Amino acid sequence: MLTLQLQELELPLVHPFKIARSEESVARTLIFRVAWRELEGLGESAPTPRYVESIESIRQWYNCNTLRAGTPFRLETLLEGIPLAARCGLDIALHDLIGKDMGKPLYELLGLDPLKTPLTSFTIGISDPALTLKKIAEIGDHPIMKVKLGLGSAQEQVETIELIRSHYRGTVRIDANEGWTPEAAVHILTQLERYDIEFCEQPIPAGSPEKLRYIKERVRIPIVTDEDSRDASDLPALYGCVDGINVKLVKCGGIRGALAMIHTARAMKLKIMLGCMVESAVLSTAAAHLSPLVDWADIDGPFLTAHDPFAGVTYQHGKLVLPDKAGLGVRELARVA
């Protein structure tokens, strides 16, 4: 039979991580441990209040519901009807178990080539100019940077990118986290076009695809959704309104949900980024196994945390390097209390 244990994990961050709607110095996630026979599968969820989910709501769900099958291979039965953030951790742990039972890395079970992983960006949160310069120095020659915007005046945000571009020659992506109006987005993005921005993520509050189309038709910087693309069911409404989507395992319910989003987006001719929350190497590594399927990666959770008790995906000048051990290939460096 399958048994589930949930453990809260606190992850101190290298720097306070500030976006348009929140700021944190310690990230809280939930580790899933699913035992079966002599094996243990690891999973993780990093719920966010943005979707009215929390560690407490996940615990409550599992306190009231039992696992519906005794083998990890009955994924549809086990995962059906579970809220997305709660489903994510279980989904990942089950895939880890299946890989360990079969002696194969997850990427191999999915038929993917580990050499075809993309480069990942390194995200910097909203900061004052002095801290921004410090973060740029710490990033060094990492080839892609994602910059959080969405707070302050339009001029201040443009000046942030100007400052970064005066010190950094790599690829720059920006993310407003729903922080602008459509008119402000057009105004700011038009000014930012001269700084060679790869794309802009979620410029306005989710829920208005036609307003995204309004922006897309007026600027040259490609528009990518995040909060507007939670799972596969959200994508048809975005047809013709954006250039790409951001897939995050915790948003869509784990690996199976991410695969559904990826295949739907491909059918719609959308580009795909695979992203993450502030999380440990468990969740980041699970996402990285899917990365040969996407165009862009923003799997930088391990860069942002100061002390991670897990090790998995590594980086070679920004390129994701997948572990070749069975399942996720994640190693536990220190037991979570």
Tab-separated table of C-alpha atoms in Angstrom:
chain	number	residue	atom	x	y	z
A	1	MET	CA	0.000	0.000	0.000
A	2	LEU	CA	0.953	3.649	-0.382
A	3	THR	CA	1.471	5.864	2.651
A	4	LEU	CA	1.891	9.638	2.612
A	5	GLN	CA	3.845	11.901	4.959
A	6	LEU	CA	3.831	15.710	4.658
A	7	GLN	CA	6.648	17.888	6.014
A	8	GLU	CA	6.838	21.664	5.971
A	9	LEU	CA	10.115	23.057	4.662
A	10	GLU	CA	11.442	26.551	5.367
A	11	LEU	CA	13.946	27.893	2.848
A	12	PRO	CA	15.843	31.063	3.823
A	13	LEU	CA	16.595	33.184	0.763
A	14	VAL	CA	19.872	34.766	-0.327
A	15	HIS	CA	18.064	38.111	-0.707
A	16	PRO	CA	14.503	39.171	0.114
A	17	PHE	CA	12.445	38.319	-2.968
A	18	LYS	CA	10.079	41.127	-3.919
A	19	ILE	CA	7.551	41.159	-6.740
A	20	ALA	CA	4.693	43.523	-7.577
A	21	ARG	CA	2.288	41.976	-5.047
A	22	SER	CA	4.425	40.480	-2.250
A	23	GLU	CA	7.821	40.085	-0.611
A	24	GLU	CA	9.408	37.196	1.300
A	25	SER	CA	12.709	36.400	3.018
A	26	VAL	CA	11.868	32.771	3.796
A	27	ALA	CA	9.951	30.524	1.410
A	28	ARG	CA	7.653	27.850	2.840
A	29	THR	CA	6.953	24.701	0.861
A	30	LEU	CA	5.558	21.250	1.611
A	31	ILE	CA	7.572	18.062	1.047
A	32	PHE	CA	5.641	14.916	0.113
A	33	ARG	CA	7.047	11.503	1.034
A	34	VAL	CA	5.159	8.562	-0.444
A	35	ALA	CA	6.298	5.137	0.776
A	36	TRP	CA	5.598	1.972	-1.226
A	37	ARG	CA	7.257	-1.397	-0.709
A	38	GLU	CA	10.878	-0.519	0.108
A	39	LEU	CA	10.873	2.731	-1.853
A	40	GLU	CA	10.185	6.377	-1.044
A	41	GLY	CA	9.040	8.916	-3.598
A	42	LEU	CA	9.736	12.615	-3.051
A	43	GLY	CA	7.469	15.428	-4.129
A	44	GLU	CA	6.987	19.087	-3.277
A	45	SER	CA	4.372	21.787	-3.533
A	46	ALA	CA	4.947	25.539	-3.205
A	47	PRO	CA	1.409	26.947	-2.913
A	48	THR	CA	0.726	30.642	-3.299
A	49	PRO	CA	-2.060	32.837	-1.902
A	50	ARG	CA	-2.500	34.162	-5.456
A	51	TYR	CA	-4.541	31.019	-6.129
A	52	VAL	CA	-6.082	30.840	-2.631
A	53	GLU	CA	-3.850	27.898	-1.712
A	54	SER	CA	-1.567	27.359	1.249
A	55	ILE	CA	0.361	24.706	3.120
A	56	GLU	CA	-2.525	24.627	5.578
A	57	SER	CA	-5.142	24.058	2.842
A	58	ILE	CA	-3.078	21.185	1.405
A	59	ARG	CA	-2.730	19.563	4.829
A	60	GLN	CA	-6.444	19.926	5.404
A	61	TRP	CA	-7.261	18.232	2.109
A	62	TYR	CA	-5.116	15.199	2.873
A	63	ASN	CA	-6.399	15.033	6.454
A	64	CYS	CA	-9.885	14.609	4.998
A	65	ASN	CA	-9.029	12.338	2.050
A	66	THR	CA	-7.078	9.092	1.731
A	67	LEU	CA	-5.026	7.832	-1.207
A	68	ARG	CA	-7.309	5.967	-3.592
A	69	ALA	CA	-5.000	3.195	-4.821
A	70	GLY	CA	-2.267	0.976	-3.456
A	71	THR	CA	0.178	1.306	-6.356
A	72	PRO	CA	1.830	4.438	-7.789
A	73	PHE	CA	1.052	3.310	-11.341
A	74	ARG	CA	-2.668	4.139	-11.038
A	75	LEU	CA	-2.050	7.827	-11.549
A	76	GLU	CA	-5.477	8.802	-12.854
A	77	THR	CA	-7.226	7.176	-9.904
A	78	LEU	CA	-4.824	8.656	-7.364
A	79	LEU	CA	-4.832	12.216	-8.708
A	80	GLU	CA	-8.418	12.723	-9.844
A	81	GLY	CA	-10.252	15.567	-8.122
A	82	ILE	CA	-7.366	16.795	-5.957
A	83	PRO	CA	-6.902	20.611	-5.844
A	84	LEU	CA	-4.008	21.673	-8.068
A	85	ALA	CA	-1.357	22.638	-5.490
A	86	ALA	CA	-2.177	19.562	-3.393
A	87	ARG	CA	-2.103	17.395	-6.523
A	88	CYS	CA	1.316	18.728	-7.556
A	89	GLY	CA	3.280	17.277	-4.650
A	90	LEU	CA	1.604	13.871	-4.877
A	91	ASP	CA	1.961	13.740	-8.664
A	92	ILE	CA	5.713	14.381	-8.435
A	93	ALA	CA	6.222	11.842	-5.633
A	94	LEU	CA	4.355	9.175	-7.614
A	95	HIS	CA	6.466	9.790	-10.714
A	96	ASP	CA	9.589	9.581	-8.542
A	97	LEU	CA	8.371	6.243	-7.166
A	98	ILE	CA	7.598	4.854	-10.606
A	99	GLY	CA	11.035	5.834	-11.870
A	100	LYS	CA	12.736	4.270	-8.851
A	101	ASP	CA	10.730	1.063	-9.224
A	102	MET	CA	11.693	0.806	-12.897
A	103	GLY	CA	15.286	1.965	-12.366
A	104	LYS	CA	14.921	4.806	-14.906
A	105	PRO	CA	15.283	8.596	-14.687
A	106	LEU	CA	12.041	10.496	-15.183
A	107	TYR	CA	13.222	12.019	-18.469
A	108	GLU	CA	13.760	8.507	-19.830
A	109	LEU	CA	10.277	7.378	-18.776
A	110	LEU	CA	8.943	10.374	-20.709
A	111	GLY	CA	11.044	9.562	-23.780
A	112	LEU	CA	13.046	12.806	-23.588
A	113	ASP	CA	16.654	13.569	-24.477
A	114	PRO	CA	18.503	15.029	-21.448
A	115	LEU	CA	20.940	16.813	-23.756
A	116	LYS	CA	18.141	18.988	-25.160
A	117	THR	CA	17.532	21.008	-22.003
A	118	PRO	CA	17.406	24.800	-22.484
A	119	LEU	CA	19.276	27.557	-20.697
A	120	THR	CA	17.522	28.896	-17.612
A	121	SER	CA	17.152	32.481	-16.513
A	122	PHE	CA	18.238	33.811	-13.104
A	123	THR	CA	15.534	35.993	-11.554
A	124	ILE	CA	16.180	39.155	-9.576
A	125	GLY	CA	13.404	40.660	-7.492
A	126	ILE	CA	12.455	44.322	-7.203
A	127	SER	CA	15.248	46.206	-5.420
A	128	ASP	CA	16.797	49.629	-5.028
A	129	PRO	CA	19.658	50.501	-7.425
A	130	ALA	CA	22.435	49.531	-5.000
A	131	LEU	CA	21.021	46.058	-4.328
A	132	THR	CA	20.232	45.593	-8.003
A	133	LEU	CA	23.902	46.199	-8.847
A	134	LYS	CA	24.931	43.723	-6.162
A	135	LYS	CA	22.642	41.086	-7.644
A	136	ILE	CA	24.034	41.712	-11.129
A	137	ALA	CA	27.545	41.172	-9.785
A	138	GLU	CA	26.478	37.918	-8.124
A	139	ILE	CA	24.923	36.678	-11.362
A	140	GLY	CA	28.225	37.228	-13.143
A	141	ASP	CA	28.275	35.737	-16.632
A	142	HIS	CA	25.052	33.757	-16.295
A	143	PRO	CA	23.557	34.098	-19.796
A	144	ILE	CA	19.915	35.009	-19.014
A	145	MET	CA	18.402	37.338	-16.406
A	146	LYS	CA	14.723	37.793	-15.577
A	147	VAL	CA	13.900	41.109	-13.922
A	148	LYS	CA	10.823	41.700	-11.781
A	149	LEU	CA	9.008	44.963	-12.496
A	150	GLY	CA	5.497	46.264	-11.792
A	151	LEU	CA	6.115	48.658	-8.884
A	152	GLY	CA	7.031	52.335	-8.912
A	153	SER	CA	6.626	54.922	-11.640
A	154	ALA	CA	7.060	54.091	-15.298
A	155	GLN	CA	10.259	56.141	-15.340
A	156	GLU	CA	11.691	54.283	-12.345
A	157	GLN	CA	11.028	50.936	-13.988
A	158	VAL	CA	12.606	52.009	-17.247
A	159	GLU	CA	15.611	53.330	-15.308
A	160	THR	CA	15.971	49.919	-13.625
A	161	ILE	CA	16.380	48.242	-17.013
A	162	GLU	CA	18.699	51.025	-18.179
A	163	LEU	CA	20.876	50.419	-15.105
A	164	ILE	CA	20.929	46.673	-15.710
A	165	ARG	CA	21.758	47.070	-19.370
A	166	SER	CA	24.681	49.346	-18.517
A	167	HIS	CA	26.274	46.417	-16.619
A	168	TYR	CA	24.863	43.245	-18.200
A	169	ARG	CA	25.107	42.044	-21.797
A	170	GLY	CA	23.210	38.764	-21.564
A	171	THR	CA	19.583	38.071	-22.455
A	172	VAL	CA	17.045	40.049	-20.401
A	173	ARG	CA	13.459	39.031	-19.735
A	174	ILE	CA	11.008	41.053	-17.647
A	175	ASP	CA	8.015	40.112	-15.491
A	176	ALA	CA	5.465	42.641	-14.214
A	177	ASN	CA	3.418	40.096	-12.202
A	178	GLU	CA	0.096	41.750	-13.156
A	179	GLY	CA	1.408	45.140	-12.038
A	180	TRP	CA	0.421	47.365	-14.995
A	181	THR	CA	-2.668	48.609	-16.776
A	182	PRO	CA	-2.852	47.920	-20.517
A	183	GLU	CA	-2.039	51.558	-21.269
A	184	ALA	CA	0.894	51.591	-18.856
A	185	ALA	CA	2.158	48.329	-20.331
A	186	VAL	CA	2.203	49.800	-23.840
A	187	HIS	CA	3.896	52.976	-22.581
A	188	ILE	CA	6.617	51.162	-20.608
A	189	LEU	CA	7.249	48.385	-23.124
A	190	THR	CA	7.568	50.870	-25.969
A	191	GLN	CA	10.309	52.635	-24.013
A	192	LEU	CA	11.995	49.317	-23.194
A	193	GLU	CA	12.179	48.130	-26.797
A	194	ARG	CA	15.573	49.784	-27.217
A	195	TYR	CA	17.050	47.576	-24.464
A	196	ASP	CA	16.655	44.290	-26.374
A	197	ILE	CA	14.115	42.575	-24.100
A	198	GLU	CA	13.409	38.939	-25.011
A	199	PHE	CA	9.817	38.997	-23.719
A	200	CYS	CA	7.519	40.462	-21.074
A	201	GLU	CA	5.668	38.156	-18.713
A	202	GLN	CA	2.138	38.874	-17.424
A	203	PRO	CA	2.003	42.663	-17.794
A	204	ILE	CA	-1.593	43.078	-16.548
A	205	PRO	CA	-3.987	41.379	-14.110
A	206	ALA	CA	-5.183	37.986	-15.335
A	207	GLY	CA	-8.643	37.509	-16.766
A	208	SER	CA	-8.699	39.888	-19.754
A	209	PRO	CA	-7.298	38.150	-22.851
A	210	GLU	CA	-8.479	40.930	-25.159
A	211	LYS	CA	-6.458	43.457	-23.159
A	212	LEU	CA	-3.409	41.246	-23.678
A	213	ARG	CA	-4.193	41.315	-27.399
A	214	TYR	CA	-4.363	45.125	-27.196
A	215	ILE	CA	-0.822	45.187	-25.783
A	216	LYS	CA	0.539	42.563	-28.187
A	217	GLU	CA	-0.696	44.535	-31.199
A	218	ARG	CA	1.035	47.753	-30.050
A	219	VAL	CA	4.510	46.650	-28.914
A	220	ARG	CA	7.369	44.668	-30.433
A	221	ILE	CA	8.332	42.855	-27.231
A	222	PRO	CA	6.644	39.406	-27.145
A	223	ILE	CA	4.002	38.884	-24.436
A	224	VAL	CA	4.006	35.750	-22.275
A	225	THR	CA	1.370	34.816	-19.698
A	226	ASP	CA	1.834	33.368	-16.231
A	227	GLU	CA	-1.159	34.055	-13.998
A	228	ASP	CA	-3.403	33.949	-17.084
A	229	SER	CA	-2.268	30.402	-17.894
A	230	ARG	CA	-2.781	28.300	-14.792
A	231	ASP	CA	-3.647	25.013	-16.492
A	232	ALA	CA	-4.523	23.663	-19.938
A	233	SER	CA	-8.163	24.749	-19.686
A	234	ASP	CA	-7.052	28.416	-19.626
A	235	LEU	CA	-5.242	28.327	-22.945
A	236	PRO	CA	-8.007	28.429	-25.594
A	237	ALA	CA	-9.100	31.895	-24.397
A	238	LEU	CA	-5.567	33.180	-25.057
A	239	TYR	CA	-5.528	32.208	-28.737
A	240	GLY	CA	-4.169	35.104	-30.792
A	241	CYS	CA	-3.712	37.285	-27.695
A	242	VAL	CA	-0.182	36.363	-26.587
A	243	ASP	CA	3.043	34.882	-27.880
A	244	GLY	CA	3.709	32.318	-25.166
A	245	ILE	CA	2.831	30.855	-21.776
A	246	ASN	CA	4.620	30.022	-18.541
A	247	VAL	CA	4.003	26.497	-17.232
A	248	LYS	CA	4.574	25.886	-13.511
A	249	LEU	CA	4.027	22.489	-11.962
A	250	VAL	CA	2.437	23.842	-8.796
A	251	LYS	CA	-0.068	25.905	-10.807
A	252	CYS	CA	-1.266	23.062	-13.016
A	253	GLY	CA	-1.110	20.094	-10.634
A	254	GLY	CA	2.252	18.487	-11.371
A	255	ILE	CA	3.896	16.633	-14.233
A	256	ARG	CA	0.712	15.350	-15.860
A	257	GLY	CA	-0.860	18.790	-15.766
A	258	ALA	CA	2.284	20.342	-17.221
A	259	LEU	CA	2.338	17.850	-20.093
A	260	ALA	CA	-1.287	18.704	-20.892
A	261	MET	CA	-0.400	22.411	-20.983
A	262	ILE	CA	2.665	21.838	-23.163
A	263	HIS	CA	0.791	19.773	-25.739
A	264	THR	CA	-2.139	22.217	-25.812
A	265	ALA	CA	0.197	25.181	-26.257
A	266	ARG	CA	2.046	23.451	-29.101
A	267	ALA	CA	-1.261	22.844	-30.875
A	268	MET	CA	-1.974	26.581	-30.515
A	269	LYS	CA	1.480	27.537	-31.913
A	270	LEU	CA	2.428	29.232	-28.629
A	271	LYS	CA	5.942	29.317	-27.247
A	272	ILE	CA	6.439	27.713	-23.861
A	273	MET	CA	8.442	28.637	-20.793
A	274	LEU	CA	8.827	26.228	-17.899
A	275	GLY	CA	8.940	28.165	-14.638
A	276	CYS	CA	9.071	27.664	-10.895
A	277	MET	CA	8.202	29.249	-7.586
A	278	VAL	CA	10.757	29.884	-4.840
A	279	GLU	CA	11.230	26.213	-3.985
A	280	SER	CA	13.713	23.463	-3.217
A	281	ALA	CA	15.559	21.246	-5.669
A	282	VAL	CA	12.769	18.642	-5.439
A	283	LEU	CA	10.211	20.727	-7.324
A	284	SER	CA	12.814	22.433	-9.524
A	285	THR	CA	14.289	19.088	-10.594
A	286	ALA	CA	10.865	17.668	-11.406
A	287	ALA	CA	10.243	20.625	-13.708
A	288	ALA	CA	13.703	20.357	-15.238
A	289	HIS	CA	12.971	16.791	-16.409
A	290	LEU	CA	10.271	18.253	-18.692
A	291	SER	CA	12.476	21.039	-20.023
A	292	PRO	CA	13.534	19.342	-23.295
A	293	LEU	CA	9.910	19.921	-24.391
A	294	VAL	CA	9.932	23.726	-24.037
A	295	ASP	CA	11.483	26.819	-25.587
A	296	TRP	CA	12.535	28.697	-22.456
A	297	ALA	CA	13.279	27.816	-18.830
A	298	ASP	CA	13.048	29.834	-15.644
A	299	ILE	CA	13.984	27.090	-13.213
A	300	ASP	CA	16.112	29.031	-10.775
A	301	GLY	CA	14.731	28.075	-7.361
A	302	PRO	CA	18.099	26.614	-6.254
A	303	PHE	CA	19.797	29.944	-7.091
A	304	LEU	CA	17.523	31.910	-4.766
A	305	THR	CA	17.679	29.789	-1.611
A	306	ALA	CA	20.507	30.012	0.907
A	307	HIS	CA	20.173	26.505	2.401
A	308	ASP	CA	18.522	23.724	0.411
A	309	PRO	CA	18.444	20.262	2.033
A	310	PHE	CA	18.065	18.643	-1.409
A	311	ALA	CA	20.280	18.450	-4.500
A	312	GLY	CA	19.162	17.522	-7.995
A	313	VAL	CA	19.283	19.583	-11.173
A	314	THR	CA	22.598	21.375	-11.733
A	315	TYR	CA	23.660	24.109	-14.152
A	316	GLN	CA	26.427	24.368	-16.729
A	317	HIS	CA	26.747	28.048	-17.672
A	318	GLY	CA	22.985	28.328	-17.405
A	319	LYS	CA	22.128	25.053	-19.154
A	320	LEU	CA	20.031	22.661	-17.105
A	321	VAL	CA	21.853	19.388	-16.361
A	322	LEU	CA	19.519	16.563	-15.352
A	323	PRO	CA	20.536	13.943	-12.768
A	324	ASP	CA	20.781	10.459	-14.282
A	325	LYS	CA	19.642	8.506	-11.217
A	326	ALA	CA	16.297	6.709	-11.074
A	327	GLY	CA	13.157	8.801	-10.647
A	328	LEU	CA	13.802	12.488	-10.065
A	329	GLY	CA	17.410	11.753	-9.132
A	330	VAL	CA	17.160	14.072	-6.119
A	331	ARG	CA	19.509	13.487	-3.180
A	332	GLU	CA	18.623	14.477	0.364
A	333	LEU	CA	21.592	16.266	1.909
A	334	ALA	CA	20.001	16.809	5.328
A	335	ARG	CA	16.827	15.215	6.667
A	336	VAL	CA	13.919	17.619	6.854
A	337	ALA	CA	12.725	17.885	10.447
